[in-house]
Amino acid sequence: MPTKKKRRRPASRPAPGGSSTARPAKPAAPSTRERRERKEEARRARERARKQVRRRALVRRTATLTVGAAAVFLIVAFVYRAASPKPLSQAARTAAAAAGCSAVETPIAGEPSRQHLTPGASYDYPSEPATAGPHDPSPLPDEPHVYTEMPPETNLVHNLEHAFVNLYYRQTGDGALPQDVVDALTTFANAHTRTILSPHTSLPDGVALAYTAWDKLITCPAGITATQARTIAQGWWDSYACSSNAPEAPPRYAC
């Protein structure tokens, strides 16, 4: 049988420009070590990203807690701090001037004594009505607000130390405070915390009504009207009741 001749494949032609059409060699596969290093670098990058996320979250939480703590501190400080005294209102000053009352006085120069006396002991105050000074260890209770007989003045002064306002009036005799004024002040005292209305047995001549706070005083004559007396009482209470004018004023929440 005749033998078949093998066909020869035509030789590859060079590409234009003399370049060959042969396929480029594949890059060598990364070694095991290189793969480990790349994985390790990727792991470290992920860990750095996680740490950054945690740090940012911590900063946000810390900032939130700091702001919250500051807000709580300010609220607590406000609630537990006594209110500051205020100037007497314009309405009260106008009423006092129209009634012929004194200006606001500070009877004791310097720091008044806060000495506690022996329980039940009396004390001869240098001026009347007393607004500060040595006093009984026990103040009068919060109730009642109105007395028809004068309690011991040493107890009354202790109430002033605790930021009460005490209103005193001449009950009988020449220059006594008119009953309609007493009635108006009775209604006022019963409606206001840390307020005491009481007769006073040793007011100076010409004084029918006295408004007192710790080392503060206004005195008024008998011609004062019920409206004037109540207007002054409201301004006096707004200025001094529960305020830090008194050395042992209560916190705001107690008033």
Short mmCIF file of C-alpha atoms in Angstrom, two decimals:
data_model
loop_
_atom_site.label_atom_id
_atom_site.label_comp_id
_atom_site.label_asym_id
_atom_site.label_seq_id
_atom_site.Cartn_x
_atom_site.Cartn_y
_atom_site.Cartn_z
CA MET A 1 0.00 0.00 0.00
CA PRO A 2 1.24 3.45 -0.75
CA THR A 3 2.26 5.42 2.38
CA LYS A 4 0.56 8.71 3.35
CA LYS A 5 2.70 11.71 3.48
CA LYS A 6 2.50 13.80 6.64
CA ARG A 7 1.47 17.37 6.13
CA ARG A 8 3.75 19.95 7.40
CA ARG A 9 2.26 22.78 9.36
CA PRO A 10 3.08 26.08 7.90
CA ALA A 11 5.54 28.02 9.91
CA SER A 12 3.99 30.83 11.89
CA ARG A 13 4.35 34.10 10.27
CA PRO A 14 5.85 36.90 12.10
CA ALA A 15 3.39 39.62 13.08
CA PRO A 16 3.72 42.96 11.43
CA GLY A 17 6.65 44.84 12.75
CA GLY A 18 8.57 41.67 13.43
CA SER A 19 6.75 40.71 16.67
CA SER A 20 5.73 37.19 17.30
CA THR A 21 2.13 36.08 17.85
CA ALA A 22 3.22 33.66 20.50
CA ARG A 23 1.25 34.02 23.82
CA PRO A 24 3.08 35.74 26.67
CA ALA A 25 4.25 33.55 29.48
CA LYS A 26 1.97 33.43 32.57
CA PRO A 27 3.30 35.20 35.67
CA ALA A 28 4.64 32.90 38.25
CA ALA A 29 2.11 31.97 41.00
CA PRO A 30 2.80 33.68 44.33
CA SER A 31 4.68 31.57 46.76
CA THR A 32 3.14 30.22 49.95
CA ARG A 33 5.08 32.78 51.96
CA GLU A 34 3.79 35.66 49.88
CA ARG A 35 0.23 34.43 50.26
CA ARG A 36 0.65 34.25 54.05
CA GLU A 37 2.07 37.77 54.14
CA ARG A 38 -0.80 39.14 52.09
CA LYS A 39 -3.35 37.44 54.32
CA GLU A 40 -1.59 38.76 57.41
CA GLU A 41 -1.55 42.30 56.02
CA ALA A 42 -5.25 42.04 55.19
CA ARG A 43 -5.96 40.77 58.72
CA ARG A 44 -3.98 43.65 60.22
CA ALA A 45 -5.88 46.16 58.07
CA ARG A 46 -9.21 44.71 59.23
CA GLU A 47 -8.06 44.85 62.85
CA ARG A 48 -6.98 48.50 62.46
CA ALA A 49 -10.38 49.35 61.00
CA ARG A 50 -12.17 47.58 63.88
CA LYS A 51 -10.05 49.44 66.44
CA GLN A 52 -10.85 52.75 64.79
CA VAL A 53 -14.56 51.96 64.92
CA ARG A 54 -14.27 51.00 68.61
CA ARG A 55 -12.29 54.16 69.41
CA ARG A 56 -14.86 56.38 67.71
CA ALA A 57 -17.68 54.63 69.57
CA LEU A 58 -15.81 55.06 72.87
CA VAL A 59 -15.27 58.76 72.19
CA ARG A 60 -18.98 59.21 71.43
CA ARG A 61 -20.02 57.34 74.58
CA THR A 62 -17.56 59.31 76.72
CA ALA A 63 -18.78 62.60 75.28
CA THR A 64 -22.40 61.60 75.88
CA LEU A 65 -21.69 60.55 79.46
CA THR A 66 -19.71 63.73 80.13
CA VAL A 67 -22.47 65.97 78.83
CA GLY A 68 -25.06 63.96 80.75
CA ALA A 69 -23.08 64.12 83.98
CA ALA A 70 -22.58 67.86 83.58
CA ALA A 71 -26.29 68.36 83.00
CA VAL A 72 -27.17 66.28 86.07
CA PHE A 73 -24.66 68.23 88.16
CA LEU A 74 -26.13 71.55 87.07
CA ILE A 75 -29.67 70.38 87.75
CA VAL A 76 -28.75 69.04 91.20
CA ALA A 77 -26.80 72.20 92.01
CA PHE A 78 -29.75 74.33 90.96
CA VAL A 79 -32.33 72.31 92.88
CA TYR A 80 -30.26 71.97 96.05
CA ARG A 81 -29.00 75.55 96.13
CA ALA A 82 -31.02 78.23 97.89
CA ALA A 83 -32.47 80.96 95.71
CA SER A 84 -30.62 84.26 95.67
CA PRO A 85 -32.31 87.28 97.28
CA LYS A 86 -33.83 89.82 94.91
CA PRO A 87 -34.21 93.58 95.11
CA LEU A 88 -37.59 94.70 96.43
CA SER A 89 -40.03 94.98 93.55
CA GLN A 90 -40.97 98.36 92.14
CA ALA A 91 -44.60 97.80 93.20
CA ALA A 92 -43.53 97.13 96.79
CA ARG A 93 -41.24 100.16 96.86
CA THR A 94 -44.00 102.37 95.49
CA ALA A 95 -46.50 101.08 98.04
CA ALA A 96 -44.01 101.53 100.89
CA ALA A 97 -43.26 105.10 99.87
CA ALA A 98 -46.96 105.93 99.57
CA ALA A 99 -47.66 104.47 103.02
CA GLY A 100 -44.78 106.37 104.65
CA CYS A 101 -42.76 103.23 105.40
CA SER A 102 -39.00 103.16 105.83
CA ALA A 103 -36.56 102.03 103.18
CA VAL A 104 -35.08 98.54 103.48
CA GLU A 105 -32.70 98.57 106.45
CA THR A 106 -29.84 96.28 107.49
CA PRO A 107 -29.96 96.72 111.28
CA ILE A 108 -26.76 94.86 112.20
CA ALA A 109 -23.45 95.97 110.73
CA GLY A 110 -21.12 93.09 109.95
CA GLU A 111 -21.94 89.42 110.44
CA PRO A 112 -24.79 88.85 112.95
CA SER A 113 -24.22 86.36 115.73
CA ARG A 114 -25.80 82.95 115.25
CA GLN A 115 -25.11 81.73 118.76
CA HIS A 116 -27.56 79.24 120.26
CA LEU A 117 -28.86 80.19 123.65
CA THR A 118 -29.82 77.78 126.42
CA PRO A 119 -33.23 76.34 125.43
CA GLY A 120 -35.99 78.59 126.74
CA ALA A 121 -33.62 81.41 127.71
CA SER A 122 -34.56 85.01 126.90
CA TYR A 123 -32.30 87.54 125.23
CA ASP A 124 -32.25 91.33 125.30
CA TYR A 125 -31.96 92.34 121.66
CA PRO A 126 -30.40 95.76 121.06
CA SER A 127 -33.17 96.86 118.70
CA GLU A 128 -36.76 95.88 118.07
CA PRO A 129 -38.07 94.04 116.26
CA ALA A 130 -35.09 91.68 116.27
CA THR A 131 -33.95 90.56 112.85
CA ALA A 132 -30.86 88.51 113.72
CA GLY A 133 -28.58 87.53 116.57
CA PRO A 134 -28.41 84.85 119.28
CA HIS A 135 -31.50 82.67 119.35
CA ASP A 136 -33.16 79.62 120.81
CA PRO A 137 -31.90 76.26 119.46
CA SER A 138 -35.42 75.46 118.23
CA PRO A 139 -37.29 77.47 115.58
CA LEU A 140 -41.06 77.60 115.52
CA PRO A 141 -42.75 74.91 113.38
CA ASP A 142 -43.84 75.61 109.82
CA GLU A 143 -47.44 75.63 110.98
CA PRO A 144 -49.27 77.72 112.06
CA HIS A 145 -48.42 80.76 110.02
CA VAL A 146 -50.50 83.16 112.12
CA TYR A 147 -50.30 83.85 115.87
CA THR A 148 -52.66 85.96 117.94
CA GLU A 149 -50.10 86.21 120.77
CA MET A 150 -46.41 86.85 120.27
CA PRO A 151 -44.24 83.71 120.51
CA PRO A 152 -40.81 83.97 122.18
CA GLU A 153 -38.70 86.30 120.06
CA THR A 154 -35.67 84.03 120.39
CA ASN A 155 -37.59 81.32 118.51
CA LEU A 156 -38.81 83.80 115.92
CA VAL A 157 -35.23 84.92 115.21
CA HIS A 158 -34.24 81.30 114.64
CA ASN A 159 -36.95 81.11 111.97
CA LEU A 160 -35.42 84.13 110.27
CA GLU A 161 -32.10 82.27 110.18
CA HIS A 162 -33.92 79.58 108.18
CA ALA A 163 -35.12 82.12 105.58
CA PHE A 164 -38.56 82.84 107.01
CA VAL A 165 -40.10 86.28 106.71
CA ASN A 166 -41.81 87.44 109.90
CA LEU A 167 -44.47 90.16 109.80
CA TYR A 168 -45.11 91.91 113.14
CA TYR A 169 -47.91 94.34 114.00
CA ARG A 170 -49.02 96.53 116.89
CA GLN A 171 -52.08 94.79 118.23
CA THR A 172 -53.59 97.28 120.70
CA GLY A 173 -53.36 100.86 121.92
CA ASP A 174 -52.54 104.04 120.10
CA GLY A 175 -51.16 103.42 116.65
CA ALA A 176 -52.46 99.85 116.46
CA LEU A 177 -52.66 98.36 112.99
CA PRO A 178 -56.24 98.54 111.60
CA GLN A 179 -58.11 95.25 111.67
CA ASP A 180 -58.70 95.17 107.92
CA VAL A 181 -54.93 95.33 107.41
CA VAL A 182 -54.41 92.52 109.92
CA ASP A 183 -57.05 90.47 108.07
CA ALA A 184 -55.35 91.03 104.70
CA LEU A 185 -51.98 90.00 106.12
CA THR A 186 -53.55 86.96 107.79
CA THR A 187 -54.81 85.76 104.41
CA PHE A 188 -51.40 86.44 102.89
CA ALA A 189 -49.45 84.60 105.59
CA ASN A 190 -51.69 81.53 105.42
CA ALA A 191 -51.12 81.34 101.66
CA HIS A 192 -47.30 81.56 101.74
CA THR A 193 -44.68 79.14 102.99
CA ARG A 194 -42.05 80.29 105.50
CA THR A 195 -44.16 83.21 106.60
CA ILE A 196 -45.18 84.14 110.13
CA LEU A 197 -47.62 86.88 111.14
CA SER A 198 -47.59 87.80 114.81
CA PRO A 199 -48.33 90.67 117.19
CA HIS A 200 -45.21 92.29 118.61
CA THR A 201 -45.25 93.70 122.13
CA SER A 202 -42.32 96.13 121.87
CA LEU A 203 -42.39 97.85 118.50
CA PRO A 204 -40.89 101.36 118.52
CA ASP A 205 -43.27 104.34 118.79
CA GLY A 206 -44.88 105.18 115.48
CA VAL A 207 -44.39 101.67 114.08
CA ALA A 208 -47.58 99.70 113.50
CA LEU A 209 -46.21 97.09 111.11
CA ALA A 210 -42.75 95.63 110.54
CA TYR A 211 -41.53 93.31 107.80
CA THR A 212 -38.47 91.29 108.82
CA ALA A 213 -36.05 88.85 107.23
CA TRP A 214 -32.58 87.84 108.43
CA ASP A 215 -30.94 91.22 109.18
CA LYS A 216 -33.46 93.05 106.95
CA LEU A 217 -36.28 95.37 108.04
CA ILE A 218 -39.01 97.70 106.81
CA THR A 219 -41.24 99.57 109.29
CA CYS A 220 -44.60 101.21 108.52
CA PRO A 221 -47.03 103.52 110.34
CA ALA A 222 -50.64 102.80 111.23
CA GLY A 223 -51.97 104.71 108.22
CA ILE A 224 -50.95 101.95 105.82
CA THR A 225 -53.84 100.47 103.82
CA ALA A 226 -54.63 96.80 103.40
CA THR A 227 -53.69 96.93 99.71
CA GLN A 228 -50.38 98.63 100.43
CA ALA A 229 -49.57 96.20 103.23
CA ARG A 230 -50.27 93.19 101.04
CA THR A 231 -48.27 94.59 98.10
CA ILE A 232 -45.26 95.16 100.34
CA ALA A 233 -45.69 91.70 101.88
CA GLN A 234 -45.62 90.07 98.43
CA GLY A 235 -42.52 91.99 97.40
CA TRP A 236 -40.84 91.17 100.73
CA TRP A 237 -41.61 87.48 100.36
CA ASP A 238 -40.39 87.43 96.75
CA SER A 239 -37.13 89.08 97.84
CA TYR A 240 -36.22 87.14 100.96
CA ALA A 241 -38.35 84.06 101.70
CA CYS A 242 -36.34 80.86 101.09
CA SER A 243 -33.40 82.94 99.87
CA SER A 244 -29.70 82.75 100.57
CA ASN A 245 -29.96 86.07 102.38
CA ALA A 246 -30.44 83.81 105.41
CA PRO A 247 -27.43 81.70 106.49
CA GLU A 248 -29.43 78.48 106.76
CA ALA A 249 -31.74 78.87 103.81
CA PRO A 250 -33.31 75.65 102.53
CA PRO A 251 -32.68 74.25 99.04
CA ARG A 252 -35.06 75.26 96.28
CA TYR A 253 -36.97 71.99 96.33
CA ALA A 254 -37.99 72.63 99.96
CA CYS A 255 -39.73 75.89 99.05
#
